[in-house]
Amino acid sequence: MVVSIVGIGLLGGSFALAVREKYPKMRFIGVDTSPVNGQLALAKGIVDEVLPLAEAVAQSTLVVMATPVNIITDLLPTVLDHLPVDATVIDLGSTKELICDLVDTHAKRSQFVAVHPMAGTENSGPGAAFKELLSGKNLIICDREKSNADSLMLVESLFRDIGMKLFYMTPKEHDLHLAYVSHLSHISAFALGLTVLEKEKDEQAIFDMASTGFSSTVRLAKSSPQMWAPIFDQNRTNVSDALAAYIDFLQQFKEVIDSQDVTASLDFMQRANVIRRVLDGIEKR
């Protein structure tokens, strides 16, 4: 089996390392516009060789689109055009509705499986990839009924084999939920990082005073802007709605603080503490 990784970064590289450990005889081809990323991926054993896109697709059993989502929408129709008749293509993008709509009427739509591994770190590039990233995490598969049985079975088997838990939903449901549980948290981190940097011009003071709480909250602000800007754009309606709701709660909290209403402040935070029960339930699954 030949697997091509288009975009050899954190997700694509981690997927390749995890599958390679499970199936050491598989051959992996890397496709990347960055020669440095290609060389790093070769040196790290993520891929066996690096080829241009057309050459890689022509000899692939599975093509993994692991680029930023704007590049996925640019390349996916072409990849499907040249995909061998018995091959499968998947994307690992954090948005799904636009991507799925784009190829809905393509002649080879059934050879495409839309997936989103709910895993990541604030780091990027092949140097950040590690084989344990996806194990124990959730994989969302969208529009599975539009994929042929062989392609769907291949994808489900590979992700189960590397320890992922599978969930199914529509692209519209995916993008709505992700706006709140993923995209909003990244925007919050970017905004918090900018707020602190603007206020604290003395960077050394930030480092001296920052606690682990601050570091964990703002960690996502280190994420790749090249990856996240297209996500926010493709999911802009849901992200805008999520931001509006978030800003409303921030304004409410500001008014509570300004009014020195400690009772209301306690109530506000106690209501938010319910998230502990939700997160504990997720961790026990």
Coordinates of N, CA, C and O in Angstrom, one line a residue, residues 20 22 78 84 108 141 160 182:
R20 N 2.8 3.9 10.1 CA 4.1 3.2 9.8 C 4.5 2.3 10.9 O 4.9 1.2 10.7
K22 N 2.4 0.8 12.9 CA 1.5 -0.4 12.8 C 1.7 -1.2 11.6 O 1.6 -2.5 11.7
T78 N -8.4 18.7 -8.2 CA -7.4 18.2 -9.1 C -6.9 16.8 -8.7 O -6.6 16.0 -9.5
P84 N -6.2 7.4 -9.0 CA -6.4 6.1 -9.6 C -7.8 5.5 -9.2 O -8.3 5.9 -8.2
K108 N -15.7 11.5 -9.0 CA -15.0 10.5 -8.1 C -15.3 10.8 -6.7 O -14.6 10.5 -5.8
I141 N -16.0 11.8 11.1 CA -16.2 11.5 9.6 C -17.5 12.1 9.2 O -18.5 11.9 9.8
R160 N -8.9 3.5 13.3 CA -9.1 2.6 14.5 C -7.8 1.9 14.9 O -7.5 1.8 16.1
S182 N -13.4 24.6 19.3 CA -12.0 24.7 18.9 C -11.7 26.1 18.3 O -10.7 26.7 18.8

